[in-house]
Every structure is written in C-alpha cells, then in structure tokens.
Amino acid sequence: MAFLFSPFAGQAQILYAQPTDSSLVTTRFTKTQVQEDLEFLLHTLQQAHPNLYHSVSREQLTRYKDSVAAALPAHLNSFQAIFALSAVVAQLNEGHLGFVTHQEQWKHFYREAQVFPFTIAEVMHDALIIQKDLSQPQHLAPFDTIWAINGIPVRHLIQKYKNLNGGLDCWRTRHVKNNLHFLLFADSIRSPFRVRASHRGRFTHFTVEGNPYPKPSPSGSTVSSPAYYTYQVLPDSVAYLNFRRMWGYHSRFISFLDSAFTDMHVRGVQKLVIDLRYNGGGDPRLGQILLSYLTRKPYRFHAFTKFKLSKPSKEFQYDLVNSTIPKPVRVLLKSLPNGLVKTTRYKAKSHRTRQPFYTGQFCFLIGQGTFSAANNLAGSIKEYGLGTLIGEATCEPLNDYGEMMSFMLPHTRLVASTPSEYFTHPTGDRHNRDGVQPDVVVKPTQRDRAQGRDAVLEFAQRWFP
C-alpha cells in the first residue's frame, strides 16, 4: 500500500520549524488558533509566491478564506484543520502545493489506523474501482465497484478530497487514489466500514473490518523504497532504464549512466526504453545529464523563469538549504529588496555530450506520474523532437510554479509549502495549460491491470522496427 504524496520524503528543511510530537494529533485547537494559522499561511504565500493570483483573484480568495474561517467549529483537531487549510490552498490551483499536513499525523496513521481494506485500481467521478480486496473473508473481486462507504456516497468523498489539491483534474484524481486510505482516516471514516458495492454486476451491502497498516521492518521503513534509477536488458536485447526520481548526487548518476551505456555498447544493444512514468521530479540537471548521452540537438527546458526574492525565500534558500554559499554572496542576496522578481531567459542550445554516446534507437515512457522536473524533461523531448514519447498524457502543464519551500504554521504546526519560481513552456506559450501529450498513446486497460501486465512497456518493446 503506497502513497503518492509523501509530504516529508526528501524534505530536510522546514522554515519556521518548531518541535513536534505525538500530542499534536490529539490536541484540540481553538477556532481562533486555526484562523490565525490560516492568515499566517496566506501571508507567507503572498510574500513568497511569484504570482499568487494567477488562477483566482485576491477578492475571490479572500471571500473563500473568510467563509472557511467563519465555518470552523469552536474547537477542532489537527485532522480537521487539514481539510480547512488545504481547501483554501487548493484555490490557487497548483499541483505542487499538495495538502497541508505534518509528519505526526502520518505516524499516527501508520501506527493506529485500521485501514480501508481495498486497493484502488481507478477513481471514477462517482465510484471506486477495486484492484484487490484485502479483507477476510473477501467480498469483492478485482474491478468490482464501491458506491458508498459508511453511508456516504463515494462521489461526495471524491469531490471533497479532490478539492484539497490544485492542478489539472487528472492530478487531483491521482492524489485521491494514492492517498485515499489516509484521507478516510483523517476524515473520521473509520473501521468497521459499511460498504455499498457492485459485485460482478449485482448490488451488495456488507460490513468489513479494517486492516492494520503494514508494520515497519527492523530497519525502520514500512516498505523499502525503490532505487532512484535502475538499468537492465530485457528480452530481444532491449535495454530498459527506469528513471524514477531526479534525486541524488550528479557524480553518482553520471557513474550509473556511464556504466549503463558502456554495457549497451559492449553488448551491441541498439534499442533503449527510458521510463519516466513514475518520476516525480527533483533536480532538472539530472535530466540534462541523461540527454547528454542521447542527443546533440539544441533544446531548452523553459523559455524563461521568474524567481521572486522574498523574506521567506532568503531564509529558506540561503540560511537553511544552501548554508555553504559563500558568505559575501549570501550577504549580497539578503541586501536585495524583498519582492524583487528576477527573470531569466533561455535560448535553445546544444549541450555538451558525454561518452559513451548512445547511437541506437530509443523512446521514453510517460504517464500521469511524470511530474515537475520530469515533466519539464518530457516537454523538451516533445517540443524539440529529442525522442518518441509513449504512454499517457502527463498531469501537469509546462507553465507551472516550483522551487518549493516548506514552512510550519505556528499553532497547529501543520506544514504547508509555497513556490518561489515560475517556469514557462519551452516554446514560450504562456497560455498552454495542457499536460505533455505522448507521440504514441498507450493506455492500460482493466484487463491489463488484472493480469499484472505492463501494457505500455510491452508496447514499447514491440515499437522498435
């Protein structure tokens, strides 16, 4: 059981951090405290965001915030605060922002939850399509449909949970799918679960107990994390490079790619599949490093970027994250006025190539999980003809906000985030709000999922002439 949104994975620094412990989960906060956190949240966003009102006007956001604040109960716990604060943030309509939470809530969930005992194959607008029934005894078969949980229509739950996130609709739906078990727990929809469903075409009602979350391994992790990137040679001499995350040292990634491309050269491999479907982004320079083994064509990731210098960005970037920046540089940056927006323009250019340079055929796999810096990489591949994209459209536009900074709210100690930089489409088209479209569309079917087949990868293996 995995979650797409891992709010603290890779997040080493949190601005305005205070100590947290398990008592935060049971603390009852006053309406005034949550209202003050909401004001602090929006004030920080106003300071740091390059263009806060790109999707909603100041007046609309203020009215919505005031309506949420007025509707708060006299006292509420930290889980209730998630829904109030996240719904306001979602009005900004940005996929990067996610929902507002903190690690103690997730720890409590892992430790205490009796988890809804079904994995989800697909989230529809009014129903959940089941991948697997984990209850004992089982009540549903793969791809049966759930219509209501504890008397609440699933369509209401889906819409409520989608409203906690911004971005394209497919991204918001993906968040619901991958965080459903936590969201049900946070929403006090707990075991035993009363389920209304369709089993093989016939309506059924039943009550089922939840399952404990999988216990941590002796090493302390619940599920071992996959490597950021892996390489293997599949049947028919098709090399497969699974690029899951743009994290880690550049030197380590270069060493990995040197080894992989040397192995392809030695074996005479002339067919390569590069998988970006589950790459949630990170450092875009790793994308440039990868392309340096594959293309001599000119390209750029963005037409231009806009970085906003602010009190929060100075504290985050130059005190917490990059404390190794030479002191004179930090002094200079801090001396510049808050609110200054630096625009950097880029030209499409050829980049230095690396050896062993790959001269065979290659394609890239993309999908709904291709996000952030990986989405930018896919967008440049598409716009500059650097390779063939196979799979499904991504769920993020290339005109988007990033360079995220996490910060803690003073009372609830929930952790929110704000972007500090605006990134544009590589063509300079600022009005494009679509995800990256594949050159060849391949969408897995329910039968593919039921059989455990990776239809996209199988197609890519056959795609080479």
CSV table of C-alpha atoms in Angstrom, one decimal:
chain,number,residue,atom,x,y,z
A,1,MET,CA,0.0,0.0,0.0
A,2,ALA,CA,1.8,3.1,-1.2
A,3,PHE,CA,1.0,6.8,-1.2
A,4,LEU,CA,1.8,9.2,-4.0
A,5,PHE,CA,2.1,12.2,-1.7
A,6,SER,CA,4.9,11.6,0.7
A,7,PRO,CA,5.0,15.1,2.4
A,8,PHE,CA,8.3,14.7,4.1
A,9,ALA,CA,10.3,12.5,1.7
A,10,GLY,CA,13.4,14.4,0.7
A,11,GLN,CA,12.2,17.4,2.7
A,12,ALA,CA,15.1,18.0,5.0
A,13,GLN,CA,14.4,21.7,5.8
A,14,ILE,CA,11.2,23.3,7.1
A,15,LEU,CA,11.0,27.1,7.5
A,16,TYR,CA,9.8,28.3,10.9
A,17,ALA,CA,10.1,24.8,12.3
A,18,GLN,CA,9.1,24.1,15.9
A,19,PRO,CA,9.4,20.8,17.8
A,20,THR,CA,6.6,18.3,17.1
A,21,ASP,CA,5.5,15.2,18.9
A,22,SER,CA,2.5,12.8,19.0
A,23,SER,CA,0.5,15.1,21.3
A,24,LEU,CA,-0.2,17.3,18.3
A,25,VAL,CA,-2.6,14.6,16.9
A,26,THR,CA,-4.9,14.7,19.9
A,27,THR,CA,-4.6,18.4,20.7
A,28,ARG,CA,-7.8,20.4,20.3
A,29,PHE,CA,-7.1,23.7,18.7
A,30,THR,CA,-9.4,26.7,19.1
A,31,LYS,CA,-11.2,28.3,16.1
A,32,THR,CA,-9.0,31.4,16.7
A,33,GLN,CA,-5.8,29.4,16.5
A,34,VAL,CA,-6.7,27.8,13.2
A,35,GLN,CA,-7.9,31.2,11.8
A,36,GLU,CA,-4.5,32.7,12.8
A,37,ASP,CA,-2.7,29.8,11.1
A,38,LEU,CA,-4.8,30.4,8.0
A,39,GLU,CA,-3.8,34.1,8.0
A,40,PHE,CA,-0.1,33.2,8.5
A,41,LEU,CA,-0.3,30.7,5.7
A,42,LEU,CA,-1.7,33.2,3.2
A,43,HIS,CA,0.6,35.9,4.4
A,44,THR,CA,3.6,33.7,3.7
A,45,LEU,CA,2.3,32.7,0.3
A,46,GLN,CA,1.7,36.4,-0.5
A,47,GLN,CA,5.3,37.2,0.4
A,48,ALA,CA,7.0,34.3,-1.5
A,49,HIS,CA,4.8,33.4,-4.4
A,50,PRO,CA,5.8,34.9,-7.8
A,51,ASN,CA,2.2,35.4,-8.9
A,52,LEU,CA,-0.3,34.3,-6.2
A,53,TYR,CA,-3.4,35.3,-8.0
A,54,HIS,CA,-2.8,33.7,-11.4
A,55,SER,CA,-5.9,31.5,-11.1
A,56,VAL,CA,-8.1,33.3,-8.5
A,57,SER,CA,-8.4,36.9,-7.8
A,58,ARG,CA,-7.5,38.4,-4.5
A,59,GLU,CA,-11.1,39.2,-3.8
A,60,GLN,CA,-12.2,35.6,-4.6
A,61,LEU,CA,-9.5,34.1,-2.5
A,62,THR,CA,-10.3,36.4,0.4
A,63,ARG,CA,-14.0,35.6,0.3
A,64,TYR,CA,-13.4,31.9,0.2
A,65,LYS,CA,-10.9,32.1,3.1
A,66,ASP,CA,-13.3,34.1,5.1
A,67,SER,CA,-16.1,31.7,4.5
A,68,VAL,CA,-13.9,28.7,5.6
A,69,ALA,CA,-12.7,30.6,8.7
A,70,ALA,CA,-16.3,31.6,9.7
A,71,ALA,CA,-17.5,28.0,9.3
A,72,LEU,CA,-14.8,26.5,11.7
A,73,PRO,CA,-16.2,24.9,14.8
A,74,ALA,CA,-15.2,26.3,18.2
A,75,HIS,CA,-12.6,23.5,18.6
A,76,LEU,CA,-11.0,21.2,16.1
A,77,ASN,CA,-8.3,18.6,15.9
A,78,SER,CA,-5.3,18.6,13.6
A,79,PHE,CA,-7.0,16.3,11.1
A,80,GLN,CA,-10.0,18.7,10.8
A,81,ALA,CA,-7.5,21.5,10.3
A,82,ILE,CA,-6.1,19.7,7.2
A,83,PHE,CA,-9.4,20.0,5.4
A,84,ALA,CA,-10.0,23.6,6.2
A,85,LEU,CA,-6.5,24.9,5.4
A,86,SER,CA,-5.9,22.6,2.4
A,87,ALA,CA,-9.2,23.6,0.8
A,88,VAL,CA,-8.1,27.3,0.8
A,89,VAL,CA,-4.6,26.5,-0.6
A,90,ALA,CA,-6.3,24.4,-3.4
A,91,GLN,CA,-8.0,27.6,-4.7
A,92,LEU,CA,-4.5,28.6,-6.0
A,93,ASN,CA,-4.9,25.7,-8.5
A,94,GLU,CA,-1.3,24.4,-8.4
A,95,GLY,CA,-0.4,20.7,-8.4
A,96,HIS,CA,2.8,21.2,-6.4
A,97,LEU,CA,1.2,22.6,-3.3
A,98,GLY,CA,-0.4,19.3,-2.2
A,99,PHE,CA,-2.4,19.3,1.0
A,100,VAL,CA,-1.3,20.8,4.4
A,101,THR,CA,-0.3,18.1,6.9
A,102,HIS,CA,2.5,17.1,9.2
A,103,GLN,CA,4.6,14.0,10.0
A,104,GLU,CA,2.9,13.3,13.3
A,105,GLN,CA,-0.4,12.7,11.6
A,106,TRP,CA,1.2,10.2,9.2
A,107,LYS,CA,3.0,8.5,12.0
A,108,HIS,CA,-0.3,8.2,13.9
A,109,PHE,CA,-2.0,6.8,10.8
A,110,TYR,CA,0.7,4.2,10.3
A,111,ARG,CA,0.6,3.3,13.9
A,112,GLU,CA,-3.2,3.4,14.7
A,113,ALA,CA,-5.2,3.1,11.6
A,114,GLN,CA,-7.4,0.1,10.7
A,115,VAL,CA,-7.0,0.8,7.0
A,116,PHE,CA,-9.8,0.5,4.5
A,117,PRO,CA,-9.1,-3.0,3.2
A,118,PHE,CA,-9.2,-2.4,-0.6
A,119,THR,CA,-6.6,-1.2,-3.0
A,120,ILE,CA,-7.9,1.0,-5.7
A,121,ALA,CA,-7.5,0.5,-9.5
A,122,GLU,CA,-9.2,3.6,-10.6
A,123,VAL,CA,-11.1,6.6,-9.2
A,124,MET,CA,-14.2,7.5,-11.2
A,125,HIS,CA,-16.3,10.6,-10.6
A,126,ASP,CA,-18.8,8.7,-8.6
A,127,ALA,CA,-17.2,5.3,-7.7
A,128,LEU,CA,-14.1,3.4,-6.8
A,129,ILE,CA,-12.9,0.6,-9.0
A,130,ILE,CA,-11.3,-2.1,-6.8
A,131,GLN,CA,-7.9,-3.6,-7.6
A,132,LYS,CA,-7.8,-6.1,-4.7
A,133,ASP,CA,-9.9,-7.0,-1.7
A,134,LEU,CA,-7.6,-7.4,1.3
A,135,SER,CA,-10.4,-8.2,3.8
A,136,GLN,CA,-11.1,-11.6,5.3
A,137,PRO,CA,-13.3,-13.1,4.1
A,138,GLN,CA,-13.2,-11.4,0.7
A,139,HIS,CA,-16.4,-9.7,-0.5
A,140,LEU,CA,-15.3,-8.2,-3.9
A,141,ALA,CA,-13.5,-9.3,-7.0
A,142,PRO,CA,-11.0,-7.2,-8.9
A,143,PHE,CA,-12.6,-4.4,-10.8
A,144,ASP,CA,-15.8,-4.5,-8.8
A,145,THR,CA,-17.3,-1.1,-7.9
A,146,ILE,CA,-17.7,0.6,-4.5
A,147,TRP,CA,-20.5,3.3,-4.4
A,148,ALA,CA,-20.7,4.3,-0.7
A,149,ILE,CA,-18.6,4.0,2.5
A,150,ASN,CA,-20.2,4.3,5.9
A,151,GLY,CA,-23.4,5.7,4.4
A,152,ILE,CA,-21.5,8.4,2.4
A,153,PRO,CA,-21.8,8.3,-1.4
A,154,VAL,CA,-18.3,7.9,-2.9
A,155,ARG,CA,-19.0,10.7,-5.3
A,156,HIS,CA,-19.2,13.1,-2.4
A,157,LEU,CA,-15.9,11.8,-0.9
A,158,ILE,CA,-14.1,12.0,-4.2
A,159,GLN,CA,-15.2,15.6,-4.8
A,160,LYS,CA,-14.3,16.6,-1.2
A,161,TYR,CA,-10.9,15.1,-1.4
A,162,LYS,CA,-10.2,16.5,-4.9
A,163,ASN,CA,-10.9,19.9,-3.5
A,164,LEU,CA,-7.9,19.6,-1.2
A,165,ASN,CA,-5.5,19.9,-4.2
A,166,GLY,CA,-5.0,22.1,-7.2
A,167,GLY,CA,-3.7,21.4,-10.6
A,168,LEU,CA,-5.1,19.5,-13.6
A,169,ASP,CA,-8.1,17.3,-12.8
A,170,CYS,CA,-6.2,14.1,-13.6
A,171,TRP,CA,-3.5,15.1,-11.0
A,172,ARG,CA,-6.1,15.8,-8.3
A,173,THR,CA,-7.8,12.5,-9.1
A,174,ARG,CA,-4.4,10.8,-8.8
A,175,HIS,CA,-3.9,12.4,-5.4
A,176,VAL,CA,-7.2,10.9,-4.2
A,177,LYS,CA,-6.4,7.5,-5.5
A,178,ASN,CA,-3.0,7.3,-3.8
A,179,ASN,CA,-3.9,9.0,-0.5
A,180,LEU,CA,-7.5,7.6,-0.1
A,181,HIS,CA,-6.7,5.5,2.9
A,182,PHE,CA,-5.1,8.4,4.8
A,183,LEU,CA,-7.9,10.7,3.8
A,184,LEU,CA,-10.6,8.4,5.0
A,185,PHE,CA,-8.8,8.1,8.3
A,186,ALA,CA,-8.3,11.9,8.6
A,187,ASP,CA,-12.0,12.4,7.7
A,188,SER,CA,-13.0,10.1,10.7
A,189,ILE,CA,-14.4,7.4,8.3
A,190,ARG,CA,-13.1,4.5,10.3
A,191,SER,CA,-13.4,0.8,10.8
A,192,PRO,CA,-15.8,-1.1,10.7
A,193,PHE,CA,-16.6,0.0,7.2
A,194,ARG,CA,-20.1,-0.3,5.8
A,195,VAL,CA,-19.8,-0.7,2.1
A,196,ARG,CA,-22.3,-0.5,-0.7
A,197,ALA,CA,-20.9,-2.0,-3.9
A,198,SER,CA,-21.5,-3.9,-7.1
A,199,HIS,CA,-20.1,-7.4,-7.2
A,200,ARG,CA,-20.0,-8.8,-10.7
A,201,GLY,CA,-22.8,-6.6,-11.8
A,202,ARG,CA,-25.1,-7.1,-8.7
A,203,PHE,CA,-25.5,-4.6,-5.8
A,204,THR,CA,-24.4,-5.8,-2.4
A,205,HIS,CA,-24.0,-4.4,1.1
A,206,PHE,CA,-21.6,-5.6,3.7
A,207,THR,CA,-19.6,-4.5,6.8
A,208,VAL,CA,-15.9,-5.2,6.9
A,209,GLU,CA,-13.1,-4.5,9.5
A,210,GLY,CA,-10.1,-2.5,8.5
A,211,ASN,CA,-6.6,-3.9,8.4
A,212,PRO,CA,-3.6,-2.7,10.4
A,213,TYR,CA,-1.1,-0.7,8.3
A,214,PRO,CA,1.9,-3.0,7.5
A,215,LYS,CA,4.4,-3.0,10.4
A,216,PRO,CA,7.8,-1.4,9.9
A,217,SER,CA,10.7,-3.6,9.0
A,218,PRO,CA,13.5,-3.9,11.5
A,219,SER,CA,15.3,-1.2,9.6
A,220,GLY,CA,12.5,1.2,10.4
A,221,SER,CA,10.9,1.6,7.0
A,222,THR,CA,7.4,0.2,6.2
A,223,VAL,CA,8.2,-0.5,2.6
A,224,SER,CA,11.6,-0.4,1.0
A,225,SER,CA,11.9,2.5,-1.4
A,226,PRO,CA,12.9,1.6,-5.0
A,227,ALA,CA,16.2,3.0,-6.3
A,228,TYR,CA,16.1,6.3,-8.0
A,229,TYR,CA,17.2,4.7,-11.2
A,230,THR,CA,17.8,1.2,-12.4
A,231,TYR,CA,19.1,-0.5,-15.6
A,232,GLN,CA,18.6,-3.9,-17.1
A,233,VAL,CA,18.5,-5.6,-20.5
A,234,LEU,CA,15.1,-7.2,-21.4
A,235,PRO,CA,14.5,-10.0,-23.9
A,236,ASP,CA,15.2,-9.2,-27.6
A,237,SER,CA,18.2,-7.0,-26.5
A,238,VAL,CA,16.0,-4.1,-25.4
A,239,ALA,CA,17.7,-2.0,-22.7
A,240,TYR,CA,15.4,-0.6,-20.0
A,241,LEU,CA,16.4,2.4,-17.9
A,242,ASN,CA,13.8,3.1,-15.2
A,243,PHE,CA,14.4,6.8,-14.1
A,244,ARG,CA,12.2,7.1,-11.1
A,245,ARG,CA,13.4,10.2,-9.4
A,246,MET,CA,15.8,13.2,-10.1
A,247,TRP,CA,17.5,13.0,-6.8
A,248,GLY,CA,21.0,12.3,-5.6
A,249,TYR,CA,24.5,13.4,-6.4
A,250,HIS,CA,25.3,14.3,-10.0
A,251,SER,CA,28.5,12.2,-9.9
A,252,ARG,CA,26.6,9.1,-8.8
A,253,PHE,CA,24.1,9.5,-11.6
A,254,ILE,CA,26.9,10.0,-14.1
A,255,SER,CA,28.7,6.9,-12.9
A,256,PHE,CA,25.4,5.0,-13.2
A,257,LEU,CA,24.8,6.2,-16.8
A,258,ASP,CA,28.5,5.6,-17.7
A,259,SER,CA,28.1,2.0,-16.6
A,260,ALA,CA,24.7,1.5,-18.3
A,261,PHE,CA,25.8,3.0,-21.7
A,262,THR,CA,29.1,1.2,-21.6
A,263,ASP,CA,27.2,-2.1,-21.1
A,264,MET,CA,24.9,-1.3,-24.0
A,265,HIS,CA,28.0,-0.5,-26.2
A,266,VAL,CA,29.7,-3.8,-25.2
A,267,ARG,CA,26.6,-5.9,-25.8
A,268,GLY,CA,25.7,-4.0,-29.1
A,269,VAL,CA,22.3,-3.0,-27.7
A,270,GLN,CA,20.6,-0.7,-30.2
A,271,LYS,CA,17.1,-0.4,-28.6
A,272,LEU,CA,16.6,1.6,-25.4
A,273,VAL,CA,13.4,2.3,-23.4
A,274,ILE,CA,13.7,5.1,-20.8
A,275,ASP,CA,10.8,5.1,-18.3
A,276,LEU,CA,9.7,8.4,-16.8
A,277,ARG,CA,6.2,7.3,-15.8
A,278,TYR,CA,6.8,7.3,-12.0
A,279,ASN,CA,9.3,10.2,-11.9
A,280,GLY,CA,8.0,12.9,-9.6
A,281,GLY,CA,10.9,15.3,-10.4
A,282,GLY,CA,13.7,16.8,-8.4
A,283,ASP,CA,16.9,18.3,-9.8
A,284,PRO,CA,16.4,19.1,-13.5
A,285,ARG,CA,20.1,19.0,-14.1
A,286,LEU,CA,19.8,15.2,-13.9
A,287,GLY,CA,17.6,15.3,-17.0
A,288,GLN,CA,20.2,17.3,-18.8
A,289,ILE,CA,22.8,14.8,-17.8
A,290,LEU,CA,20.7,12.0,-19.2
A,291,LEU,CA,20.2,13.8,-22.5
A,292,SER,CA,23.9,14.4,-22.9
A,293,TYR,CA,24.3,10.7,-23.7
A,294,LEU,CA,21.4,10.7,-26.2
A,295,THR,CA,21.2,13.9,-28.4
A,296,ARG,CA,23.2,16.7,-30.0
A,297,LYS,CA,20.1,18.6,-30.8
A,298,PRO,CA,19.5,22.1,-29.3
A,299,TYR,CA,16.8,22.3,-26.6
A,300,ARG,CA,15.8,24.2,-23.6
A,301,PHE,CA,13.5,23.3,-20.7
A,302,HIS,CA,11.9,26.7,-20.3
A,303,ALA,CA,11.6,29.9,-22.4
A,304,PHE,CA,12.1,31.9,-19.2
A,305,THR,CA,11.7,31.6,-15.5
A,306,LYS,CA,10.8,34.2,-12.8
A,307,PHE,CA,12.3,33.9,-9.4
A,308,LYS,CA,10.9,36.0,-6.5
A,309,LEU,CA,13.2,37.1,-3.8
A,310,SER,CA,11.4,37.5,-0.5
A,311,LYS,CA,11.9,37.3,3.2
A,312,PRO,CA,10.9,33.6,3.3
A,313,SER,CA,12.9,32.6,0.2
A,314,LYS,CA,16.0,34.3,1.7
A,315,GLU,CA,15.6,32.5,4.9
A,316,PHE,CA,14.9,29.2,3.3
A,317,GLN,CA,17.4,29.2,0.4
A,318,TYR,CA,20.3,31.0,2.0
A,319,ASP,CA,20.0,30.1,5.7
A,320,LEU,CA,18.6,26.6,5.7
A,321,VAL,CA,19.3,24.9,2.4
A,322,ASN,CA,22.4,26.5,0.9
A,323,SER,CA,24.3,27.5,4.0
A,324,THR,CA,27.5,26.6,2.1
A,325,ILE,CA,27.0,29.5,-0.2
A,326,PRO,CA,30.0,31.9,0.3
A,327,LYS,CA,29.1,34.5,3.0
A,328,PRO,CA,29.7,37.5,0.7
A,329,VAL,CA,27.1,36.1,-1.8
A,330,ARG,CA,24.6,35.5,1.0
A,331,VAL,CA,25.1,39.0,2.3
A,332,LEU,CA,24.5,40.4,-1.2
A,333,LEU,CA,21.4,38.4,-1.8
A,334,LYS,CA,20.0,39.4,1.6
A,335,SER,CA,20.6,43.0,0.8
A,336,LEU,CA,18.4,42.9,-2.3
A,337,PRO,CA,14.9,44.2,-1.8
A,338,ASN,CA,12.1,41.7,-0.9
A,339,GLY,CA,9.6,41.4,-3.8
A,340,LEU,CA,12.3,41.6,-6.5
A,341,VAL,CA,11.4,39.2,-9.3
A,342,LYS,CA,14.4,38.1,-11.4
A,343,THR,CA,13.6,37.0,-14.9
A,344,THR,CA,16.0,34.6,-16.7
A,345,ARG,CA,15.6,33.9,-20.4
A,346,TYR,CA,16.9,30.8,-22.1
A,347,LYS,CA,17.9,30.0,-25.7
A,348,ALA,CA,17.6,26.6,-27.2
A,349,LYS,CA,21.2,25.4,-27.5
A,350,SER,CA,23.2,22.2,-27.9
A,351,HIS,CA,24.7,20.8,-24.8
A,352,ARG,CA,28.0,19.0,-24.1
A,353,THR,CA,27.7,15.3,-24.9
A,354,ARG,CA,29.1,12.5,-22.8
A,355,GLN,CA,30.8,9.3,-23.7
A,356,PRO,CA,29.9,6.6,-24.4
A,357,PHE,CA,27.4,8.4,-26.6
A,358,TYR,CA,24.4,6.2,-27.5
A,359,THR,CA,23.7,6.0,-31.2
A,360,GLY,CA,20.9,3.4,-31.2
A,361,GLN,CA,17.1,3.9,-31.2
A,362,PHE,CA,15.3,5.0,-28.0
A,363,CYS,CA,12.0,6.1,-26.7
A,364,PHE,CA,10.6,7.5,-23.4
A,365,LEU,CA,7.6,6.3,-21.4
A,366,ILE,CA,5.4,9.0,-19.8
A,367,GLY,CA,2.2,9.0,-17.8
A,368,GLN,CA,0.2,10.6,-15.0
A,369,GLY,CA,3.1,10.2,-12.5
A,370,THR,CA,5.5,12.2,-14.7
A,371,PHE,CA,5.7,15.4,-12.7
A,372,SER,CA,7.7,18.6,-12.0
A,373,ALA,CA,11.3,18.4,-13.4
A,374,ALA,CA,10.5,15.1,-15.1
A,375,ASN,CA,7.5,16.7,-16.8
A,376,ASN,CA,9.8,19.5,-18.0
A,377,LEU,CA,12.2,16.9,-19.4
A,378,ALA,CA,9.3,15.2,-21.2
A,379,GLY,CA,8.1,18.6,-22.5
A,380,SER,CA,11.5,19.4,-24.0
A,381,ILE,CA,11.8,16.0,-25.6
A,382,LYS,CA,8.4,16.6,-27.2
A,383,GLU,CA,8.9,20.1,-28.4
A,384,TYR,CA,12.4,19.6,-29.8
A,385,GLY,CA,12.0,16.2,-31.2
A,386,LEU,CA,14.6,14.6,-28.9
A,387,GLY,CA,12.8,11.2,-28.8
A,388,THR,CA,9.5,9.5,-29.1
A,389,LEU,CA,7.1,9.7,-26.1
A,390,ILE,CA,4.9,6.6,-25.5
A,391,GLY,CA,2.1,6.2,-22.9
A,392,GLU,CA,-0.4,8.6,-21.4
A,393,ALA,CA,-0.5,12.4,-21.1
A,394,THR,CA,1.1,13.9,-18.0
A,395,CYS,CA,-1.0,15.6,-15.4
A,396,GLU,CA,0.9,18.9,-15.1
A,397,PRO,CA,1.1,21.9,-17.5
A,398,LEU,CA,4.6,23.1,-18.6
A,399,ASN,CA,3.7,26.6,-17.4
A,400,ASP,CA,3.8,26.0,-13.7
A,401,TYR,CA,5.3,27.0,-10.4
A,402,GLY,CA,8.1,25.3,-8.5
A,403,GLU,CA,11.2,25.6,-6.3
A,404,MET,CA,9.1,24.7,-3.4
A,405,MET,CA,9.7,25.9,0.2
A,406,SER,CA,8.1,24.1,3.1
A,407,PHE,CA,7.1,26.1,6.2
A,408,MET,CA,5.4,25.3,9.5
A,409,LEU,CA,2.3,27.0,10.8
A,410,PRO,CA,2.6,28.4,14.4
A,411,HIS,CA,-0.3,26.8,16.2
A,412,THR,CA,-1.3,23.5,14.5
A,413,ARG,CA,2.3,23.0,13.3
A,414,LEU,CA,1.0,21.7,10.0
A,415,VAL,CA,3.5,22.0,7.2
A,416,ALA,CA,2.5,23.9,4.1
A,417,SER,CA,4.6,24.9,1.0
A,418,THR,CA,5.0,27.8,-1.4
A,419,PRO,CA,6.7,28.1,-4.7
A,420,SER,CA,9.3,30.8,-5.3
A,421,GLU,CA,9.7,30.4,-9.1
A,422,TYR,CA,7.6,30.4,-12.2
A,423,PHE,CA,8.6,28.1,-15.1
A,424,THR,CA,7.3,28.6,-18.7
A,425,HIS,CA,6.6,26.3,-21.6
A,426,PRO,CA,9.8,25.7,-23.7
A,427,THR,CA,8.0,27.4,-26.7
A,428,GLY,CA,7.2,30.4,-24.6
A,429,ASP,CA,3.4,29.8,-25.0
A,430,ARG,CA,2.2,31.0,-21.6
A,431,HIS,CA,-1.4,30.1,-22.3
A,432,ASN,CA,-0.8,26.4,-22.7
A,433,ARG,CA,-2.5,24.6,-19.7
A,434,ASP,CA,-2.2,21.0,-21.0
A,435,GLY,CA,0.0,18.2,-19.9
A,436,VAL,CA,2.6,16.8,-22.2
A,437,GLN,CA,1.0,14.7,-24.8
A,438,PRO,CA,2.6,11.4,-25.9
A,439,ASP,CA,3.5,10.8,-29.6
A,440,VAL,CA,2.0,7.3,-29.3
A,441,VAL,CA,-0.9,6.9,-26.8
A,442,VAL,CA,-1.0,3.6,-24.9
A,443,LYS,CA,-3.4,3.4,-22.0
A,444,PRO,CA,-3.5,0.2,-19.9
A,445,THR,CA,-6.9,-1.5,-19.7
A,446,GLN,CA,-8.5,-3.0,-16.7
A,447,ARG,CA,-7.7,-6.5,-18.1
A,448,ASP,CA,-4.0,-5.5,-18.4
A,449,ARG,CA,-4.1,-4.5,-14.7
A,450,ALA,CA,-5.9,-7.7,-13.7
A,451,GLN,CA,-3.3,-9.8,-15.4
A,452,GLY,CA,-0.4,-7.7,-13.9
A,453,ARG,CA,0.7,-6.7,-17.4
A,454,ASP,CA,2.7,-3.5,-18.1
A,455,ALA,CA,1.0,-2.8,-21.4
A,456,VAL,CA,3.0,0.4,-22.0
A,457,LEU,CA,6.4,-1.2,-21.6
A,458,GLU,CA,5.3,-4.2,-23.7
A,459,PHE,CA,4.2,-1.9,-26.5
A,460,ALA,CA,7.5,0.0,-26.3
A,461,GLN,CA,9.4,-3.2,-26.7
A,462,ARG,CA,7.5,-4.0,-29.8
A,463,TRP,CA,7.7,-0.5,-31.1
A,464,PHE,CA,11.2,-0.8,-32.4
A,465,PRO,CA,11.5,-1.8,-36.1
